mmCIF file of C-alpha atoms in Angstrom:
data_model
loop_
_atom_site.group_PDB
_atom_site.id
_atom_site.type_symbol
_atom_site.label_atom_id
_atom_site.label_comp_id
_atom_site.label_asym_id
_atom_site.label_seq_id
_atom_site.Cartn_x
_atom_site.Cartn_y
_atom_site.Cartn_z
ATOM 1 C CA MET A 175 11.831 11.762 11.506
ATOM 2 C CA LYS A 176 9.077 11.590 8.923
ATOM 3 C CA ARG A 177 10.090 11.005 5.325
ATOM 4 C CA ILE A 178 8.221 10.627 2.063
ATOM 5 C CA HIS A 179 7.826 7.077 0.767
ATOM 6 C CA ASN A 180 6.532 5.567 -2.455
ATOM 7 C CA ILE A 181 4.651 2.284 -1.895
ATOM 8 C CA SER A 182 3.433 -0.106 -4.573
ATOM 9 C CA ILE A 183 0.909 -2.797 -3.615
ATOM 10 C CA THR A 184 -0.149 -5.613 -5.923
ATOM 11 C CA VAL A 185 -3.264 -7.491 -4.847
ATOM 12 C CA TYR A 186 -3.757 -10.878 -6.461
ATOM 13 C CA GLU A 187 -7.187 -12.474 -5.934
ATOM 14 C CA ARG A 188 -8.922 -9.130 -5.434
ATOM 15 C CA GLU A 189 -12.127 -10.534 -4.036
ATOM 16 C CA THR A 190 -10.434 -12.274 -1.103
ATOM 17 C CA ALA A 191 -7.764 -9.729 -0.146
ATOM 18 C CA TYR A 192 -9.077 -6.289 -1.080
ATOM 19 C CA LYS A 193 -11.149 -5.694 2.067
ATOM 20 C CA GLN A 194 -8.205 -6.535 4.318
ATOM 21 C CA VAL A 195 -5.946 -4.183 2.370
ATOM 22 C CA ASN A 196 -8.496 -1.349 2.555
ATOM 23 C CA THR A 197 -8.905 -1.796 6.303
ATOM 24 C CA ILE A 198 -5.168 -1.486 6.871
ATOM 25 C CA LEU A 199 -4.858 1.522 4.569
ATOM 26 C CA HIS A 200 -7.748 3.197 6.380
ATOM 27 C CA ASP A 201 -5.787 2.869 9.630
ATOM 28 C CA TYR A 202 -2.923 4.834 8.038
ATOM 29 C CA ALA A 203 -5.090 7.418 6.261
ATOM 30 C CA GLU A 204 -3.540 10.369 8.132
ATOM 31 C CA GLU A 205 -0.087 9.560 6.741
ATOM 32 C CA LEU A 206 -1.195 8.927 3.147
ATOM 33 C CA LEU A 207 -0.669 11.872 0.804
ATOM 34 C CA LEU A 208 -1.822 10.079 -2.361
ATOM 35 C CA ARG A 209 -3.610 6.839 -3.132
ATOM 36 C CA VAL A 210 -4.277 5.629 -6.651
ATOM 37 C CA GLY A 211 -5.802 2.251 -7.385
ATOM 38 C CA TYR A 212 -6.041 0.442 -10.673
ATOM 39 C CA PRO A 213 -8.231 -2.675 -10.723
ATOM 40 C CA VAL A 214 -7.619 -5.184 -13.511
ATOM 41 C CA LYS A 215 -10.883 -7.084 -13.264
ATOM 42 C CA ASP A 216 -10.315 -9.557 -16.089
ATOM 43 C CA ARG A 217 -7.127 -10.779 -14.358
ATOM 44 C CA ASP A 218 -8.487 -10.518 -10.792
ATOM 45 C CA ILE A 219 -5.693 -8.209 -9.617
ATOM 46 C CA ALA A 220 -5.422 -4.645 -8.399
ATOM 47 C CA ILE A 221 -2.439 -2.318 -8.268
ATOM 48 C CA ILE A 222 -2.364 0.429 -5.649
ATOM 49 C CA PHE A 223 0.174 3.256 -5.603
ATOM 50 C CA LEU A 224 0.701 5.260 -2.429
ATOM 51 C CA VAL A 225 2.713 8.291 -1.436
ATOM 52 C CA ALA A 226 3.044 8.472 2.327
ATOM 53 C CA GLU A 227 4.753 10.734 4.833
ATOM 54 C CA MET A 228 5.719 8.667 7.856
ATOM 55 C CA THR A 229 8.645 7.412 9.878
ATOM 56 C CA THR A 230 10.553 4.358 8.733
ATOM 57 C CA ASP A 231 9.096 2.466 11.709
ATOM 58 C CA GLU A 232 5.563 3.307 10.564
ATOM 59 C CA LEU A 233 6.486 2.304 7.007
ATOM 60 C CA GLY A 234 7.784 -1.036 8.259
ATOM 61 C CA ALA A 235 4.608 -1.621 10.248
ATOM 62 C CA LEU A 236 2.368 -0.778 7.270
ATOM 63 C CA THR A 237 4.274 -2.850 4.721
ATOM 64 C CA GLY A 238 4.629 -5.703 7.202
ATOM 65 C CA LYS A 239 0.885 -5.876 7.828
ATOM 66 C CA LEU A 240 0.138 -5.747 4.120
ATOM 67 C CA GLY A 241 2.792 -8.332 3.319
ATOM 68 C CA GLN A 242 1.231 -10.829 5.732
ATOM 69 C CA ILE A 243 -1.937 -10.959 3.661
ATOM 70 C CA LYS A 244 -1.960 -13.910 1.311
ATOM 71 C CA SER A 245 -1.789 -12.844 -2.337
ATOM 72 C CA VAL A 246 -0.482 -9.322 -1.569
ATOM 73 C CA LYS A 247 2.974 -8.104 -2.614
ATOM 74 C CA VAL A 248 4.414 -4.805 -1.390
ATOM 75 C CA LYS A 249 7.418 -2.738 -2.481
ATOM 76 C CA SER A 250 8.500 0.591 -1.042
ATOM 77 C CA THR A 251 11.161 3.218 -1.613
ATOM 78 C CA THR A 252 12.113 6.235 0.437
ATOM 79 C CA LEU A 253 12.606 9.530 -1.336
ATOM 80 C CA LYS A 254 15.847 11.345 -0.646
ATOM 81 C CA THR A 255 14.965 14.915 0.245
ATOM 82 C CA ASN A 256 16.893 17.756 1.871
#
């Protein structure tokens, strides 16, 4: 069953990791309802907020792939809806 999830991605060392993150997010574009990115150039980080509608298996696959990238941290929560 598809649920709505809130995903927060912090990318440290933007120049080395950002392309990998974008490639993975592109693969999940159909499930993403919202994507907001905030680059902090003077600190070489980026924060990306996502709202996604997907199964928990898909969420695990997405966060797992992102979490394997060096200098990327991922947190997710599932919204409780009726």
